[in-house]
Amino acid sequence: MWEFHTNVNKMSRLMDNSFALSKFIIDGRISGAVVFTLFVVLCVIPQALSDSVNVVYLNRNWSLRNQNGSIYIKDVIIPSGVYSSMYGENVLDSWNDVKLRWIAYDNWTYANEFSVNTTELKNIRFKNLTLYGIDTVAEVRLNHYLLGRTDNMFVRYSFEISKYLKEENLLEIEILSPVHAALQKANELMAQGIEVPPNCPNPRYHGECHMNMLRKMQASFSWDWGLAAPSMGIWKTVALEYYDVALIREVDVAMTKNDTHWNMDVRVFIDSAGHHDFYAELTFYAVELLKNPLIINDYTKVPISYKAPVIMFQVAFPINKVTLWWPNGHGEQKLYPLHFSLKAWWDASGTSLRNRVTSKKSIRVGFRTIELVEDPVSEGTGNSFFFRVNGKEIFMKGSNYIPSHILPEYSFDALRIGHLLNSAKEAHHNMIRVWGGGIYESDYFYDLADASGILIWQDMMFACAMYPTTDSFLASVRKEVVQNAQRLSHHASVAIFATNNENEVAIAQNWYGTMEERYKTEYRELYLATVVHELKVVGHNDRPNPLVSSPSNGKESAKDNYISENPQDPNYGDVHFYDVFKDGWNPSIYPRPRFASEYGFQSIPSLTAWRRSMYDNDSLSDLIEHRQHHPLGMLAITTLVRQHFPLPLPEDDNYLEGLAYFSQLTQAMATKVETEFYRSLRNTEHRTMGALYWQLNDVWVAPSWSAIDFYGNFKLLHYWSKEFLAPIAIVALPDSRTNSINVSLICDDFKVETEGLYVSMHIYKWSQLYPKDTKTWPATLVPNGVHYDKVIPIDSIMNGEFTKQNSFVEFVLHRYNQIMAHTFYFPTTFNNVQAIKDPELDLEVRNTYCRTAANVKLNSFSLALTTKYPAIFVYIELLLESRNDIKNYKLSKNGFMLTSGSCVVHLEFESSKCVKLKRSDLNVLTVNQFLKV
């Protein structure tokens, strides 16, 4: 028998023993955004704890065994999964995505022995067992009695256990193999003559079949960017709840605004285990908005129906008392703490003296309005598709977000989530699309998005598949939609819901052989009659209606009963665009949509990242090939790279290093060009108002579309995005039809100073530093818009001594002597340039600084670079594979053109100690070294 021991999680100890915090713990973690609220509430609300709903968290002292008992694991801490309990994150190393797949083929049982004082609980009416997240198909037993079964990892399950509870108790959760459970459900449907494609993923995915049979993170069965790790586990908190009548589950707060006041529409969603109407009094605290608490006593005489237990009320605040919440880059993110205290009773004569009648909940809200505007356009045909926030049209720019980890029990990692969202904020994201093949993220994720000003386009968890529409499946989906919509809707960051990812276009383009009318009927039954219908629980006049799919033609889709012949009509709604065999550096290949919600290009993570995830006897080239899940293999990457760069041959020693470096360059440049193109279309007849590239993050080290690798280190795309998503940017895009360069000046700021603005055009030669010729002209900026500055014939630049092969151009936007933005134009590919020299680049580590903060050491360094000739796309990499004291690092810039004699790049990272860096700890690459110079 194998025996594993796990370390005790400090947070779980706190969650087990702290009653004061218990009401603020959801999804297995304390939301960091409510810490201040907790302090305020405990200070200002004189509430005896003895009458409160008591919540005890069963997050410690679990055991785990497989079906035949040959494997037994002690001291398991919740949140937990079988993979992580046995091997931690080792599933992400080497070939373990295949070698450890046996785990998902077995059945596993979690067990917890716990004690209760039945004498103390004797007079408490309800003893509730609540499972916030079971992944996925399981039986729940208490003292060998079957409480029920779970089939949806996105659903909270509650069981009233009074008649089963004893002094000493055994709780068992037996989780079935998701692979076998999915196959069984598929076979049951096939026996009825019902096929729900796709049955299996592309063979290159090395995945498992029938992901769409289970209400489970779809990506856990594999994806074109991720491994198959069909997880099983208790991925969220398990709680015992002791109460007499009812408790608050969720609170929804919607905002409307008139000329004088903000009106807050509040819905408090309540759970009650008893099939009995009850009376209640709700006390509402808004410590920054109301001097005194507001008491809602409508239900002290008229009971609340147990069939739909909700308390609704409105409260108004003068406009001058409220600070607006704005998306990132447009203002501050003011959040107001709200606290709710519910007292409930059954006896019509009044409140009871019995304990456990008071339930509490705290949230934070932001005051803002948001609209999705789909009005007929005055130019041409079609409808607009843009978001208006607080009355201002805002161009949405950002990326798509996949799960932060392939194992959902790790999705609560505050450090990982914080790093990703803070990185997005620093790169000027104001919107992230939470993609439909992952999970509904943790409360902490949305709390941090609120605080960061990052709007969330929230997909419901359906992606790239047809789904069954059996009664049991639809019933489970209804619970999923209602519970998650109620949990998420109050967040200032949640901008819109979309019911699925790419399933309308899959039917329209017959991806899975689903042209039969049956599939269209089932599609409408699932998304319109079920998901959209259930989302009405948080519907509000001042909230955008849910999108039925992405991409789609928006509200125009209603004319086609929500399955359009072309769901990617650029004149309506949003589009996804991928055309891997066209030159991504050429803006003419891209559509002119109203909103681009997905687009991107693949790249290879750094070799340092690969070495951290492989074993000594692994072949790096074989591992890269194994983890490249794109159906076209490496062809999409290498085709684009070879169009522009001198990629070594596969048999060359530097091939893999060149492949990683050049793939990141081509990805960064192609995404830059496409994003700038969309931004430049804002004030044209195309009215493009959104660009969300695919994708922000990764779940392992693999070829993918990500801008940040699994370890949190930035690829060149993320470094570059800080410039091409900047509030003020200069764009210089070639137009092959007119053989000219279109220069546009983009400004997202609502107000801008236009004095002292001018543009410089510097013409360089590859053979020497500093410009050989410069032209300048006055310029202006359009607040919250685009100024179309100049159309410059390329022949007017490339003539005389300047040719497309020996020269390149930089455009710089200045305000007086300050550089506000810049961009380069390269008239030919780097395979065809001439007169490039060895830059004789030198790097020196200087100015080491170390300070202590939050139990870590913040290390910073100045890297001084000098060069004698232009150094093309200087790439700096900190070599981490041999050290465990640094997880990720950040440079002030990377992948840059060095066209002057020197520059300084700042390097920062956290470590447990003050680190000394040598030049040998850094790898530096330039395009020059791959050229024949």
Short mmCIF file of C-alpha atoms in Angstrom, two decimals, residues 231-434:
data_model
loop_
_atom_site.label_atom_id
_atom_site.label_comp_id
_atom_site.label_asym_id
_atom_site.label_seq_id
_atom_site.Cartn_x
_atom_site.Cartn_y
_atom_site.Cartn_z
CA SER A 231 -9.37 16.07 -12.71
CA MET A 232 -11.31 14.63 -9.78
CA GLY A 233 -11.63 16.12 -6.34
CA ILE A 234 -13.24 18.38 -3.80
CA TRP A 235 -12.14 21.58 -5.49
CA LYS A 236 -14.04 23.96 -3.20
CA THR A 237 -14.98 24.20 0.45
CA VAL A 238 -17.07 21.67 2.37
CA ALA A 239 -19.16 23.24 5.15
CA LEU A 240 -21.52 22.28 7.94
CA GLU A 241 -24.19 24.93 8.39
CA TYR A 242 -26.31 25.05 11.54
CA TYR A 243 -29.36 27.31 11.41
CA ASP A 244 -33.01 27.44 12.38
CA VAL A 245 -34.80 29.03 9.45
CA ALA A 246 -32.78 30.49 6.57
CA LEU A 247 -29.44 31.90 5.48
CA ILE A 248 -28.19 34.34 2.88
CA ARG A 249 -26.54 32.69 -0.13
CA GLU A 250 -25.89 35.53 -2.56
CA VAL A 251 -26.63 39.21 -3.03
CA ASP A 252 -27.20 40.93 -6.36
CA VAL A 253 -26.91 44.70 -6.64
CA ALA A 254 -27.77 46.53 -9.86
CA MET A 255 -27.34 50.27 -10.40
CA THR A 256 -29.45 52.81 -12.27
CA LYS A 257 -28.94 56.52 -12.48
CA ASN A 258 -31.19 59.51 -13.02
CA ASP A 259 -30.48 63.23 -12.99
CA THR A 260 -30.19 63.45 -9.21
CA HIS A 261 -29.70 60.00 -7.70
CA TRP A 262 -28.17 56.59 -8.02
CA ASN A 263 -30.77 53.91 -7.43
CA MET A 264 -29.52 50.62 -6.06
CA ASP A 265 -31.74 47.59 -6.79
CA VAL A 266 -30.88 44.89 -4.29
CA ARG A 267 -31.85 41.23 -4.35
CA VAL A 268 -30.90 39.05 -1.41
CA PHE A 269 -31.11 35.37 -2.36
CA ILE A 270 -31.92 33.09 0.56
CA ASP A 271 -31.71 29.35 1.21
CA SER A 272 -34.05 27.50 3.53
CA ALA A 273 -34.04 23.76 4.03
CA GLY A 274 -37.59 23.76 5.35
CA HIS A 275 -40.62 23.53 3.09
CA HIS A 276 -42.28 26.30 5.06
CA ASP A 277 -42.82 30.01 4.46
CA PHE A 278 -41.00 32.19 6.96
CA TYR A 279 -40.74 35.73 8.28
CA ALA A 280 -37.66 37.88 8.12
CA GLU A 281 -36.08 41.22 8.84
CA LEU A 282 -33.10 42.42 6.85
CA THR A 283 -30.67 45.06 8.09
CA PHE A 284 -28.60 46.79 5.41
CA TYR A 285 -25.38 48.63 6.24
CA ALA A 286 -23.59 50.92 3.79
CA VAL A 287 -21.06 52.54 6.08
CA GLU A 288 -19.71 55.03 3.52
CA LEU A 289 -23.14 55.98 2.17
CA LEU A 290 -25.66 55.79 5.02
CA LYS A 291 -25.33 57.24 8.50
CA ASN A 292 -27.68 54.62 9.89
CA PRO A 293 -28.52 51.10 8.80
CA LEU A 294 -31.61 50.54 6.68
CA ILE A 295 -34.08 48.03 8.11
CA ILE A 296 -36.26 46.11 5.64
CA ASN A 297 -39.24 44.89 7.63
CA ASP A 298 -41.70 44.17 4.81
CA TYR A 299 -41.61 40.47 5.68
CA THR A 300 -42.14 40.71 9.42
CA LYS A 301 -45.89 40.32 8.90
CA VAL A 302 -46.16 38.89 5.38
CA PRO A 303 -44.09 35.72 5.00
CA ILE A 304 -41.48 34.94 2.36
CA SER A 305 -42.32 31.98 0.15
CA TYR A 306 -39.87 29.13 0.64
CA LYS A 307 -40.30 28.29 -3.07
CA ALA A 308 -38.63 31.55 -4.16
CA PRO A 309 -36.95 33.03 -1.10
CA VAL A 310 -35.65 36.45 -2.06
CA ILE A 311 -35.82 39.91 -0.50
CA MET A 312 -35.83 42.83 -2.91
CA PHE A 313 -35.54 46.50 -2.08
CA GLN A 314 -34.29 49.77 -3.49
CA VAL A 315 -32.23 52.53 -1.96
CA ALA A 316 -31.21 55.84 -3.51
CA PHE A 317 -28.09 57.93 -3.01
CA PRO A 318 -27.51 61.52 -4.17
CA ILE A 319 -25.16 61.66 -7.13
CA ASN A 320 -22.82 64.05 -5.32
CA LYS A 321 -22.24 61.46 -2.58
CA VAL A 322 -21.02 58.78 -4.98
CA THR A 323 -17.64 58.34 -6.67
CA LEU A 324 -17.89 56.53 -10.00
CA TRP A 325 -16.16 53.23 -10.77
CA TRP A 326 -14.25 53.34 -14.08
CA PRO A 327 -12.48 50.75 -16.22
CA ASN A 328 -8.70 50.67 -16.07
CA GLY A 329 -7.16 53.73 -17.64
CA HIS A 330 -10.27 55.89 -17.45
CA GLY A 331 -10.55 56.78 -13.78
CA GLU A 332 -10.47 55.29 -10.31
CA GLN A 333 -12.04 52.05 -9.12
CA LYS A 334 -13.95 53.19 -6.06
CA LEU A 335 -15.68 50.28 -4.28
CA TYR A 336 -18.20 50.59 -1.48
CA PRO A 337 -18.58 47.93 1.22
CA LEU A 338 -22.12 46.70 1.87
CA HIS A 339 -23.20 44.41 4.68
CA PHE A 340 -26.43 42.44 5.04
CA SER A 341 -27.77 40.88 8.22
CA LEU A 342 -30.83 38.65 7.96
CA LYS A 343 -32.92 37.54 10.94
CA ALA A 344 -35.49 34.87 10.05
CA TRP A 345 -38.21 33.08 12.03
CA TRP A 346 -41.22 30.84 11.47
CA ASP A 347 -43.60 31.90 14.20
CA ALA A 348 -45.93 34.70 13.03
CA SER A 349 -46.09 36.06 16.56
CA GLY A 350 -42.53 37.35 16.36
CA THR A 351 -38.86 36.49 16.59
CA SER A 352 -37.75 33.51 18.58
CA LEU A 353 -35.11 33.47 21.29
CA ARG A 354 -33.67 30.34 19.77
CA ASN A 355 -30.16 30.46 18.40
CA ARG A 356 -28.95 30.50 14.80
CA VAL A 357 -31.50 32.84 13.29
CA THR A 358 -29.12 35.52 11.96
CA SER A 359 -27.21 35.21 8.69
CA LYS A 360 -24.75 37.75 7.30
CA LYS A 361 -22.97 38.56 4.09
CA SER A 362 -20.65 41.32 2.88
CA ILE A 363 -19.80 42.44 -0.63
CA ARG A 364 -18.26 45.46 -2.36
CA VAL A 365 -19.87 47.28 -5.26
CA GLY A 366 -18.94 50.00 -7.69
CA PHE A 367 -21.29 52.63 -9.08
CA ARG A 368 -21.20 52.54 -12.83
CA THR A 369 -23.53 52.15 -15.78
CA ILE A 370 -22.73 49.89 -18.71
CA GLU A 371 -24.51 49.48 -22.02
CA LEU A 372 -23.88 47.33 -25.07
CA VAL A 373 -24.88 49.65 -27.90
CA GLU A 374 -26.16 47.94 -31.03
CA ASP A 375 -27.70 50.73 -33.09
CA PRO A 376 -27.95 50.96 -36.88
CA VAL A 377 -24.86 52.64 -38.27
CA SER A 378 -25.20 55.73 -40.39
CA GLU A 379 -22.49 54.57 -42.81
CA GLY A 380 -23.22 51.49 -44.87
CA THR A 381 -25.14 48.59 -43.33
CA GLY A 382 -25.19 46.84 -40.00
CA ASN A 383 -25.30 47.69 -36.31
CA SER A 384 -22.73 49.12 -33.99
CA PHE A 385 -21.36 46.90 -31.22
CA PHE A 386 -19.63 48.76 -28.44
CA PHE A 387 -19.70 49.26 -24.70
CA ARG A 388 -20.68 52.56 -23.16
CA VAL A 389 -19.57 52.98 -19.54
CA ASN A 390 -20.83 55.88 -17.45
CA GLY A 391 -22.06 57.49 -20.63
CA LYS A 392 -18.67 57.25 -22.39
CA GLU A 393 -17.92 55.12 -25.43
CA ILE A 394 -14.90 53.01 -24.51
CA PHE A 395 -12.73 50.92 -26.82
CA MET A 396 -12.33 47.54 -25.12
CA LYS A 397 -8.79 46.24 -25.29
CA GLY A 398 -7.30 43.22 -23.61
CA SER A 399 -7.17 39.47 -23.92
CA ASN A 400 -8.85 36.15 -23.30
CA TYR A 401 -8.33 34.30 -20.03
CA ILE A 402 -8.16 30.53 -19.72
CA PRO A 403 -8.06 28.75 -16.34
CA SER A 404 -5.00 29.71 -14.32
CA HIS A 405 -4.30 26.00 -13.79
CA ILE A 406 -5.42 22.78 -15.44
CA LEU A 407 -6.14 21.36 -11.97
CA PRO A 408 -9.13 23.36 -10.70
CA GLU A 409 -8.20 23.00 -7.03
CA TYR A 410 -5.22 25.26 -7.79
CA SER A 411 -7.42 27.93 -9.37
CA PHE A 412 -7.68 29.80 -6.04
CA ASP A 413 -3.96 30.60 -5.89
CA ALA A 414 -4.04 34.30 -5.01
CA LEU A 415 -0.42 34.84 -6.05
CA ARG A 416 -0.96 33.36 -9.51
CA ILE A 417 -4.26 35.16 -10.07
CA GLY A 418 -2.84 38.41 -8.72
CA HIS A 419 0.18 38.19 -10.98
CA LEU A 420 -1.93 37.59 -14.09
CA LEU A 421 -4.50 40.31 -13.45
CA ASN A 422 -1.93 42.85 -12.27
CA SER A 423 0.13 42.11 -15.38
CA ALA A 424 -2.95 42.66 -17.51
CA LYS A 425 -3.68 45.93 -15.74
CA GLU A 426 -0.10 47.16 -16.23
CA ALA A 427 -0.43 46.35 -19.94
CA HIS A 428 -3.50 48.63 -20.16
CA HIS A 429 -6.14 45.90 -20.40
CA ASN A 430 -9.61 47.19 -19.62
CA MET A 431 -11.42 43.94 -20.50
CA ILE A 432 -10.74 40.23 -20.20
CA ARG A 433 -12.92 37.53 -21.68
CA VAL A 434 -13.28 34.54 -19.32
#
